[in-house]
Short mmCIF file of C-alpha atoms in Angstrom, two decimals:
data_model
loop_
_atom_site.label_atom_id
_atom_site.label_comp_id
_atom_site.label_asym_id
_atom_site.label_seq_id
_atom_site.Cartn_x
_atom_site.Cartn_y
_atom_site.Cartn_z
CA UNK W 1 -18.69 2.59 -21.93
CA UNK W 2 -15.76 5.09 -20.64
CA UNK W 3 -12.47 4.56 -21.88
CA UNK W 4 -10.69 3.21 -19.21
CA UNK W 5 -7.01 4.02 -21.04
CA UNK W 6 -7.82 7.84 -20.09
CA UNK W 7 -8.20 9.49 -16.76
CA UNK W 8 -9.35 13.22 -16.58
CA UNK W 9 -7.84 15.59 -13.83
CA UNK W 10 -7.82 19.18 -13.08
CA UNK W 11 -10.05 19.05 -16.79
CA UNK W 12 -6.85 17.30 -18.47
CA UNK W 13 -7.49 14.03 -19.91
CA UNK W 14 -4.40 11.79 -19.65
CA UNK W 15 -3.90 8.45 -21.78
CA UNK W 16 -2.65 5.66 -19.61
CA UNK W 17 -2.07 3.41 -22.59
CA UNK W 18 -4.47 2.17 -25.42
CA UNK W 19 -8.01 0.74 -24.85
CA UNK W 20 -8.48 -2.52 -27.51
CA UNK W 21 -12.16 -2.62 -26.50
CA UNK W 22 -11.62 -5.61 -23.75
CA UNK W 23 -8.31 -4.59 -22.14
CA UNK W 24 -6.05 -1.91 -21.60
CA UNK W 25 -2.25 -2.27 -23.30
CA UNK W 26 -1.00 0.36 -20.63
CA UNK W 27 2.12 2.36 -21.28
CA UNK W 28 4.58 2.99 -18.32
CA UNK W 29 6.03 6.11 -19.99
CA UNK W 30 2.41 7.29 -20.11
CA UNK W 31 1.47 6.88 -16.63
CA UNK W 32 4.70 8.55 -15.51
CA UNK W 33 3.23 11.49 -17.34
CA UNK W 34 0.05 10.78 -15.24
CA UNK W 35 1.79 10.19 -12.17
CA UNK W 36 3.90 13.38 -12.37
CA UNK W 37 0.64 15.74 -13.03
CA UNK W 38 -1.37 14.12 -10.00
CA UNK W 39 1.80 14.35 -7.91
CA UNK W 40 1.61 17.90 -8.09
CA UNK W 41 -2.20 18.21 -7.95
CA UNK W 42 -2.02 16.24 -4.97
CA UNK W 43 1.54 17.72 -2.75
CA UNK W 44 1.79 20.69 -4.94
CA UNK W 45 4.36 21.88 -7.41
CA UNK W 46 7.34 20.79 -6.20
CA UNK W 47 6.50 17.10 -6.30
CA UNK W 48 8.44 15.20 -8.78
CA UNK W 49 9.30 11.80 -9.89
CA UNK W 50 12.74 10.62 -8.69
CA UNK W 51 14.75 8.55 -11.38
CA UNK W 52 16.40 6.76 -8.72
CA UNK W 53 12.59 5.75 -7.42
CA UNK W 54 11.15 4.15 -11.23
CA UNK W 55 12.43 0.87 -10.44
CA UNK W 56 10.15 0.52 -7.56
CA UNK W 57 7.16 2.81 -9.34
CA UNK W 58 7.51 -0.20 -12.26
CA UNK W 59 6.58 -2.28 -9.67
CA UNK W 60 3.98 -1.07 -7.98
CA UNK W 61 2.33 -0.14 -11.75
CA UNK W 62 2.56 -3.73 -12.87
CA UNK W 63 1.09 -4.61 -9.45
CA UNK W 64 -1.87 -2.28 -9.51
CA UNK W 65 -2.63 -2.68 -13.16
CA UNK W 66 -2.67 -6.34 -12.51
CA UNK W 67 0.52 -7.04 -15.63
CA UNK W 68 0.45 -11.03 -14.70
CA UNK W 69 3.63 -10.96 -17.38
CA UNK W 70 5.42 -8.31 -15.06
CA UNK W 71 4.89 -9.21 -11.77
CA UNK W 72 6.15 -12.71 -12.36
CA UNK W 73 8.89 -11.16 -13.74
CA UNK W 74 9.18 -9.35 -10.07
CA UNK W 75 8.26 -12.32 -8.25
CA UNK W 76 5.34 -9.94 -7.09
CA UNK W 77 2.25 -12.67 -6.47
CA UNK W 78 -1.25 -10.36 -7.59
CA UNK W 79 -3.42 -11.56 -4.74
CA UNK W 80 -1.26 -10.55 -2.03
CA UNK W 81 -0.94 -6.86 -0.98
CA UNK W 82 1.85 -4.87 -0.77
CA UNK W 83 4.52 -3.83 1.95
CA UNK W 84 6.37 -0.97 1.08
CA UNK W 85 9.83 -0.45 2.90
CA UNK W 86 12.15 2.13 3.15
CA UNK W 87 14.04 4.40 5.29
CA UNK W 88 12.44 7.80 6.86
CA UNK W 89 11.74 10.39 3.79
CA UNK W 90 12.32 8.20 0.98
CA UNK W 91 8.28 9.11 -0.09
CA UNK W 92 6.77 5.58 1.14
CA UNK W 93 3.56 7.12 1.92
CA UNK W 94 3.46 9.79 -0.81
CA UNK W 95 3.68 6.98 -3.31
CA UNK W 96 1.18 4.91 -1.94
CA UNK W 97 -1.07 7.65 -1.84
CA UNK W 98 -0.60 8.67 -5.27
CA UNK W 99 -0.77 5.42 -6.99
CA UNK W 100 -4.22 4.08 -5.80
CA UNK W 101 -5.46 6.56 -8.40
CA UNK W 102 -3.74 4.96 -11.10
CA UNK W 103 -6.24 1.96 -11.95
CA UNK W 104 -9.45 4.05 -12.64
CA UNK W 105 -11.95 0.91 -12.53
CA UNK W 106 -10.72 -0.41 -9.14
CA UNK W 107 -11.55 -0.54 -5.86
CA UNK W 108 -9.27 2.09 -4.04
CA UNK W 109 -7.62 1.41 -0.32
CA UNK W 110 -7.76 4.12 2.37
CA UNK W 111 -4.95 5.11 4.47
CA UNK W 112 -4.67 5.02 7.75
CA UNK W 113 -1.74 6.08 9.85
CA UNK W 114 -0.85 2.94 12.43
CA UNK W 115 -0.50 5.30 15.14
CA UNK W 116 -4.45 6.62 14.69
CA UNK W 117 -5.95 3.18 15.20
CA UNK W 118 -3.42 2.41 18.12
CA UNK W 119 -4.76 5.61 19.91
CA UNK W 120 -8.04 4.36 18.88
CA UNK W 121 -7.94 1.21 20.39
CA UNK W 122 -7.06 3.21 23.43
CA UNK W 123 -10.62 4.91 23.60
CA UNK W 124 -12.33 1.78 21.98
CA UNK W 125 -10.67 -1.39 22.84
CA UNK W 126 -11.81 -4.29 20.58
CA UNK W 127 -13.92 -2.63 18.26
CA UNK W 128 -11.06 -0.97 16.76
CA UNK W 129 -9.65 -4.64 15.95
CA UNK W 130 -12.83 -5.42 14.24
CA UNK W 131 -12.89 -2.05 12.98
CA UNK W 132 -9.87 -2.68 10.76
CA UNK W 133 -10.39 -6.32 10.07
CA UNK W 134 -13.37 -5.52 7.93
CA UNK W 135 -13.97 -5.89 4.49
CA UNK W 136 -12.85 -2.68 3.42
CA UNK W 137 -9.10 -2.45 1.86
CA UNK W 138 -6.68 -0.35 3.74
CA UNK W 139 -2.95 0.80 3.63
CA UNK W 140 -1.57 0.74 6.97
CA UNK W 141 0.90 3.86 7.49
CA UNK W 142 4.14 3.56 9.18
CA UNK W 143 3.64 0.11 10.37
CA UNK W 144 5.90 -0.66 13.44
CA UNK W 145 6.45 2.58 14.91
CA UNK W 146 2.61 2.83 16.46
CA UNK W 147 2.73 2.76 20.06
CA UNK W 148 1.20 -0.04 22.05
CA UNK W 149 -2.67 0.01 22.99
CA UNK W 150 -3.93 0.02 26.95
CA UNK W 151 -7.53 -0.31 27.22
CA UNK W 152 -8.66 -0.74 31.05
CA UNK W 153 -5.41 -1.62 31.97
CA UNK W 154 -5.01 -4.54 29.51
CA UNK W 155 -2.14 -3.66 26.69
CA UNK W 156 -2.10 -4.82 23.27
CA UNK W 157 0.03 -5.06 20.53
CA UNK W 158 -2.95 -3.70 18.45
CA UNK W 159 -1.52 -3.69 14.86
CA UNK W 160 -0.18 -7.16 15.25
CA UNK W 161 -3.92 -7.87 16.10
CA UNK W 162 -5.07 -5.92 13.34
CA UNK W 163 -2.82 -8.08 10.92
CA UNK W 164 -3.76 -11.48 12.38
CA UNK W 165 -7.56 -10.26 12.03
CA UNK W 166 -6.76 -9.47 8.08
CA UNK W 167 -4.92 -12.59 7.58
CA UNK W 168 -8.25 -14.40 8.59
CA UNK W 169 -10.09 -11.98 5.87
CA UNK W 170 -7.66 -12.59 3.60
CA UNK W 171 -8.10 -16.68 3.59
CA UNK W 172 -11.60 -16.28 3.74
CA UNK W 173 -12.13 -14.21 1.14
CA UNK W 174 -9.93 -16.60 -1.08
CA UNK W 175 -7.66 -13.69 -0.97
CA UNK W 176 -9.86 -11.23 -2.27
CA UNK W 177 -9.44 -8.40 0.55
CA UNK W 178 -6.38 -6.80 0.19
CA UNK W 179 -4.01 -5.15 2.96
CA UNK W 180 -0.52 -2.87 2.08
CA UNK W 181 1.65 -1.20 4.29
CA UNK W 182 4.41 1.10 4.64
CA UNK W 183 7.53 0.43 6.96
CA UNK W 184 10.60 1.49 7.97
CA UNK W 185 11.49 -1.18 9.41
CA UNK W 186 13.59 -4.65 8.05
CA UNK W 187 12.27 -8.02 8.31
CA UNK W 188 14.41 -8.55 12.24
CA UNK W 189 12.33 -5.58 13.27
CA UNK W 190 9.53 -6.07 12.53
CA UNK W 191 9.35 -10.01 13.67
CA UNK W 192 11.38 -8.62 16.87
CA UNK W 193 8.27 -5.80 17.32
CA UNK W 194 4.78 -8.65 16.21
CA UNK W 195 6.54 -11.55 17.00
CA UNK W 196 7.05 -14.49 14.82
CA UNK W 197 3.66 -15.53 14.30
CA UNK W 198 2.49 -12.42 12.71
CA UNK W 199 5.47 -12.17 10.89
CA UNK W 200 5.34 -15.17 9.14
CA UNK W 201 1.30 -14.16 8.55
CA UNK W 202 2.97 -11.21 7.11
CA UNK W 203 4.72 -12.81 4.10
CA UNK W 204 1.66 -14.63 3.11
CA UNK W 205 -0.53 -11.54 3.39
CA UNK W 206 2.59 -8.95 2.01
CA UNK W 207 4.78 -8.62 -1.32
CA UNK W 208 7.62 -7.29 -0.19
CA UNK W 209 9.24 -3.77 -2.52
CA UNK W 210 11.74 -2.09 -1.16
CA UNK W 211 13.54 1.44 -1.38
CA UNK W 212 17.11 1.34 -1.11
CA UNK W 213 18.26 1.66 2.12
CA UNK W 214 20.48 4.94 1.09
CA UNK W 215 17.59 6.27 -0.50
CA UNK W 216 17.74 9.85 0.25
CA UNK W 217 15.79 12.18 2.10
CA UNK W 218 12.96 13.63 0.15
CA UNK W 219 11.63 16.22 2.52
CA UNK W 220 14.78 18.10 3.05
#
């Protein structure tokens, strides 16, 4: 059986802790090294890891390598997926995008920008509901900020669909399906943009992390 303690990239293996033969004793200072090296592969050489940014990398790690201890510790509940919040630039989307290659034996999500499947619904109506409330596990991109759907003159909050259709997965799959999210939004915004039905959907389906609302800008 592979080692999973080891990822290879770009023909480099990295060690992401040490493999006992049943589980992985993962080492954070070890998959920053990781991290860092698929960062660049990934956004090119000037990526790097922000110290200001670990405590919320620590996070997500514990999340995705499924560190029971840890997450209790960060009142972050396992089954749930994950909303990540910040203001514009702080490197929501970067991060979420770089970390689903952390855990090598599990089931990746796919990211979709909020905006596409709003502009989708606009060419497919429904479908694109049922598109996204499928089995499949997906990171919704900029949540909040989409604009609304029309389809044959009837409009739609479509992402607020889209959540409610995931919340159903989610129960029925005895929370096995998974949904994350980025956001710059706070918790008034968003309930004043879904509504408070979705948003209180939201905090069963969602663990909240949060950037800093000074976070700086990363892109300038």
């Amino acid at each position: 059986m592979d080692n999973p303690s080891k990822i290879i990239e770009g023909g480099i293996e990295y060690a992401l802790g040490k493999f006992d033969g049943k589980s992985v004793i993962y080492d954070f200072d070890l998959i920053l090294i990781y991290l860092n090296a698929k960062g660049k592969l990934l956004f090119g050489e000037h990526f790097k890891i922000y110290d200001d940014d670990l405590v919320i990398i620590r996070k997500l790690c514990h999340y995705l390598i499924k560190d029971h201890k840890n997450c209790k510790k960060d009142n972050i509940d396992p089954d749930k997926g994950i909303l990540l919040s910040g203001p514009v630039g702080c490197g929501k989307t970067s991060l979420m995008k770089l970390i689903r290659h952390l855990p090598p034996l599990q089931r990746p999500y796919e990211i979709i920008p909020c905006r596409n499947i709003a502009f989708s619904f606009n060419h497919l109506g429904f479908k694109t509901i049922e598109d996204y409330g499928n089995t499949k596990f997906f990171c919704f991109d900029d949540l909040g900020i989409e604009p609304s759907g029309r389809y044959y003159g009837k409009d739609l909050n479509v992402m607020g669909e889209v959540l409610l259709s995931r919340y159903e997965l989610y129960l029925q799959t005895k929370h096995k399906i998974k949904t994350h999210a980025t956001t710059n939004l706070n918790a008034e915004e968003l309930e004043e943009r879904y509504g408070n039905r979705v948003r209180s959907r939201m905090r069963e389906l969602f663990n909240l992390i949060a950037f800093d609302k000074n976070s700086k800008d990363k892109r300038s």
